[in-house]
CSV table of C-alpha atoms and ligand atoms in Angstrom, one decimal:
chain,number,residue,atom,x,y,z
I,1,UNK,CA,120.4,108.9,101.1
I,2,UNK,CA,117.1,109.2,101.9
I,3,UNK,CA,114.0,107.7,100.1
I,4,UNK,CA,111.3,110.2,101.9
I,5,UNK,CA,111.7,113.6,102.0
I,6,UNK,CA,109.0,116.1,103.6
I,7,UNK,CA,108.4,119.5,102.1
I,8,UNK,CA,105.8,122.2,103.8
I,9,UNK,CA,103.9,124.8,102.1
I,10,UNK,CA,101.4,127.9,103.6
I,11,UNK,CA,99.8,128.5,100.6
I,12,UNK,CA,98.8,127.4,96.8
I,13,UNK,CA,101.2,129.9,95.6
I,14,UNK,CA,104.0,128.0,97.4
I,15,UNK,CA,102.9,124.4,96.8
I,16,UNK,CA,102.9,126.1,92.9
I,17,UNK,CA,106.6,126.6,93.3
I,18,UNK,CA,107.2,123.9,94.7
I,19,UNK,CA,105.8,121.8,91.7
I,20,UNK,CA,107.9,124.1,89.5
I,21,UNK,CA,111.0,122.8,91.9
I,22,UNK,CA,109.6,119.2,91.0
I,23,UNK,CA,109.2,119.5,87.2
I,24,UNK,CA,112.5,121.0,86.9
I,25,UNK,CA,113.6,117.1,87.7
I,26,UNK,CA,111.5,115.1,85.5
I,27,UNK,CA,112.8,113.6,82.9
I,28,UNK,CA,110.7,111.6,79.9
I,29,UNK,CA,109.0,108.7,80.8
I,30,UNK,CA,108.5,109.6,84.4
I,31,UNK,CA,105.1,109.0,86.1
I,32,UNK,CA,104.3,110.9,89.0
I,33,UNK,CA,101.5,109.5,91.5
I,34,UNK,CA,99.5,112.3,93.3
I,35,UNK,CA,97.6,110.9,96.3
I,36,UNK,CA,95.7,113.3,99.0
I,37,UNK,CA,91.8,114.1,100.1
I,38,UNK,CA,89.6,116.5,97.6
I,39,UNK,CA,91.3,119.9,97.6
I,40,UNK,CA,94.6,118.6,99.1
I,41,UNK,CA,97.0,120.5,96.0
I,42,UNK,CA,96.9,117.7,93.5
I,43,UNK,CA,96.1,119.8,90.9
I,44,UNK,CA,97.7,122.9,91.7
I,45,UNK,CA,101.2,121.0,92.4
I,46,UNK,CA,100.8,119.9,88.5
I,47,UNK,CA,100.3,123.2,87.3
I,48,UNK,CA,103.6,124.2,88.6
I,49,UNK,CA,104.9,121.3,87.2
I,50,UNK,CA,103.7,122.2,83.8
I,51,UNK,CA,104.8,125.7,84.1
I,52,UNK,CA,108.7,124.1,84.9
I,53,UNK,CA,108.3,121.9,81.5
I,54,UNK,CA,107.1,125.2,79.7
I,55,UNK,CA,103.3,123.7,79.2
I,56,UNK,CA,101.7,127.0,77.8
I,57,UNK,CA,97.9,125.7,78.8
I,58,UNK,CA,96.9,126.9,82.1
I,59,UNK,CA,96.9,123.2,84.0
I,60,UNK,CA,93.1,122.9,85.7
I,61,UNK,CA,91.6,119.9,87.3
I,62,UNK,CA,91.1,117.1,84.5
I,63,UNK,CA,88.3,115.3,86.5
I,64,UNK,CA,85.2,115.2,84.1
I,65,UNK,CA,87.1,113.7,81.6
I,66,UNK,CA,89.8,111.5,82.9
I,67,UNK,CA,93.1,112.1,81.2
I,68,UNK,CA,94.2,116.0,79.6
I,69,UNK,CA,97.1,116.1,77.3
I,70,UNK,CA,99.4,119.0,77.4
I,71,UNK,CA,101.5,118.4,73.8
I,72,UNK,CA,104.4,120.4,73.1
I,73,UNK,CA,106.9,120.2,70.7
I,74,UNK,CA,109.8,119.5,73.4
I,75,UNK,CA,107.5,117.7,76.4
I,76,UNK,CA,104.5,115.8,76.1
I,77,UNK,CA,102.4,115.6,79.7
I,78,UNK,CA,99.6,113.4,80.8
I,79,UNK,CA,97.6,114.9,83.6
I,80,UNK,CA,95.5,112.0,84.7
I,81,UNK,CA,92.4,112.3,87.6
I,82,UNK,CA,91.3,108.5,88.4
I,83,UNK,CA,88.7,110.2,91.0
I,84,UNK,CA,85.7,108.6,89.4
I,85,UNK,CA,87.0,105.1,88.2
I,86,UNK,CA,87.9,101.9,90.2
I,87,UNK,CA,89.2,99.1,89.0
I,88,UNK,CA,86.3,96.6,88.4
I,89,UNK,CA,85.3,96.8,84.7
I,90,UNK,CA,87.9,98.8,84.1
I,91,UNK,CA,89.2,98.0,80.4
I,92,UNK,CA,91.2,101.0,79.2
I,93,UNK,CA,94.9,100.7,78.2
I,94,UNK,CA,96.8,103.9,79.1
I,95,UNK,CA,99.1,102.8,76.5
I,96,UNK,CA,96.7,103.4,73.6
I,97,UNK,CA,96.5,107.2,75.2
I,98,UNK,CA,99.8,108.2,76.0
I,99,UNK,CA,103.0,108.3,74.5
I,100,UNK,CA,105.8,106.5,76.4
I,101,UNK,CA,108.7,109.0,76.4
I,102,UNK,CA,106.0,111.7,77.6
I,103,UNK,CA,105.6,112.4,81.6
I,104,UNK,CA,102.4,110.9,83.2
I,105,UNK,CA,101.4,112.7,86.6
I,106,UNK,CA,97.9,111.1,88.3
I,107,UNK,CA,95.7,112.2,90.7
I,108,UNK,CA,93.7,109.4,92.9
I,109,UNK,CA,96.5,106.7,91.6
I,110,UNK,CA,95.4,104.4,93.7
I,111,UNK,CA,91.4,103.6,92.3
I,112,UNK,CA,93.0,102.0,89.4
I,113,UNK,CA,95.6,99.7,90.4
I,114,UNK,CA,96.0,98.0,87.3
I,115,UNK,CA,97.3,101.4,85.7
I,116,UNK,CA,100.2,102.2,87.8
I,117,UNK,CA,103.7,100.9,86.4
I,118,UNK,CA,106.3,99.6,89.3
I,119,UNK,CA,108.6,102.3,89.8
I,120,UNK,CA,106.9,106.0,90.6
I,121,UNK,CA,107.6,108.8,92.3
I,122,UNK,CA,104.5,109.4,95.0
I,123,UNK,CA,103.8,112.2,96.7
I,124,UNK,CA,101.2,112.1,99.4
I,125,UNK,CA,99.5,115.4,100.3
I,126,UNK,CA,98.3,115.9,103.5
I,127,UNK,CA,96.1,119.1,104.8
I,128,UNK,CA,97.3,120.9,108.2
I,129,UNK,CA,94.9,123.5,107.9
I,130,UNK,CA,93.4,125.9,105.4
I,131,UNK,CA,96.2,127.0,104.2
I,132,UNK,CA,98.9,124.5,105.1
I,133,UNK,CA,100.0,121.3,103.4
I,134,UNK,CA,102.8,118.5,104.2
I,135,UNK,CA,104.4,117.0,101.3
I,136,UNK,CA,105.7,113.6,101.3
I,137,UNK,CA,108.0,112.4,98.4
I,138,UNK,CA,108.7,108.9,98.1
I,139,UNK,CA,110.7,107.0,95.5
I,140,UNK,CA,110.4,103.9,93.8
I,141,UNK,CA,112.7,102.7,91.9
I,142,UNK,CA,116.1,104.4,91.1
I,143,UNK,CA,115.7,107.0,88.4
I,144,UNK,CA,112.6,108.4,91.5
I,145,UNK,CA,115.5,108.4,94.0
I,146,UNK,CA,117.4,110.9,92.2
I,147,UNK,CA,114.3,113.5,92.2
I,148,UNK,CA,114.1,112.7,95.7
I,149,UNK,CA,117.7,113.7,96.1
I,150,UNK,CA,118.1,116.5,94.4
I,151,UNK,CA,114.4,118.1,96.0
X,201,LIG,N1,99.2,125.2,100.7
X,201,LIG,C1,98.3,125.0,99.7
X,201,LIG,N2,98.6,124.2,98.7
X,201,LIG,C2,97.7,123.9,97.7
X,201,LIG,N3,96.5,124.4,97.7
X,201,LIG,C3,96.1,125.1,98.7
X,201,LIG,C4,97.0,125.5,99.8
X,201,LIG,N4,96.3,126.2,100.7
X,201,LIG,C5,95.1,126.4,100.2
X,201,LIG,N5,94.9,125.7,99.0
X,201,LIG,C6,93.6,125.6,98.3
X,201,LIG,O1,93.3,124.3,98.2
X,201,LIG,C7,92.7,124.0,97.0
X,201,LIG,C8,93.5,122.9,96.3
X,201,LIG,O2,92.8,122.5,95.1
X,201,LIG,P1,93.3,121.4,94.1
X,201,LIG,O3,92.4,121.5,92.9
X,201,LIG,O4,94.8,121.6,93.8
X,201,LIG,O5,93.2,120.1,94.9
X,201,LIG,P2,93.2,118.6,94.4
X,201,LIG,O6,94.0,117.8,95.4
X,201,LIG,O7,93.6,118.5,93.0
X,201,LIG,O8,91.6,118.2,94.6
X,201,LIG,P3,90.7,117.1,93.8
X,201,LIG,O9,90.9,115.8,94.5
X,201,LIG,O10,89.4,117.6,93.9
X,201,LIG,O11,91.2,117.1,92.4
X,201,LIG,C9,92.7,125.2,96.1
X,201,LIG,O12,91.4,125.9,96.3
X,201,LIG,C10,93.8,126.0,96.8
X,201,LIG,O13,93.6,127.4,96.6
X,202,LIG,MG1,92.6,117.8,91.3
């Protein structure tokens, strides 16, 4: 058993799929931190995350507007983009916006500290080239280990 696990892609098609791979996991009440430079595949590993929980809205990047709720009668996901928010002054209570047993997946997680719960599962992004990305998966707390696992 191994905490980190690395996973490659070549293209957005692929790091697509393997967001679908990574949604199949999730279960309610997951939160899913999304950390990587501007264009790393934040956004495009949640839309294949929403596609594997059956979201029927095209997933695009939520960052003029903070958080995007995808409701559905069977999965409830917060898509979250914390790009333009730190945490001085920063008052809101995700609480008030999301409902608990839904799954919570943000982008830039780490501007607002004061949001993030303790256990997560993170998944760094880094850029090779154009066209490549490294995946890192790391788990925090038990229910995140299993994800790792199974990926
Ligand atoms: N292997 C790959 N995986 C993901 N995206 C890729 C890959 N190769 C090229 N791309 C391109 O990189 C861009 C990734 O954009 P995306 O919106 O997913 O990034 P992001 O991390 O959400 O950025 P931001 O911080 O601006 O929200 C897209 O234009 C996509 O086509
Ligand atoms: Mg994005």
């Amino acid at each position: 058993m191994n905490n980190i696990k690395i996973k490659k892609t070549n293209s957005a098609e692929e790091t697509i799929h393997l967001g679908h791979q990574v949604g199949l996991l999730l279960k309610p009440e997951m939160t899913i931190l999304l950390a990587g430079d501007l264009a790393a595949g934040k956004t495009t590993l949640t839309k294949g995350i929403g596609l594997a929980l059956g979201i029927k809205a095209v997933i695009n990047s939520p960052s003029f507007t903070i958080l995007k709720r995808y409701l559905e009668d069977e999965v409830k996901l917060y898509h979250l983009d914390l790009y333009r928010l730190d945490d001085e002054g920063m008052d809101f209570d995700l609480e008030d916006y999301i409902n608990s047993d839904g799954i919570t997946v943000i982008e830039w997680p780490f501007n607002v500290k004061s949001l993030l719960p303790k256990e997560y599962l993170l998944i760094e992004i880094e850029i090779i080239s154009e066209n490549k990305r490294n995946f890192t998966f790391k788990a925090k707390g038990r229910k995140y280990q299993e994800v790792v696992d199974y990926l």
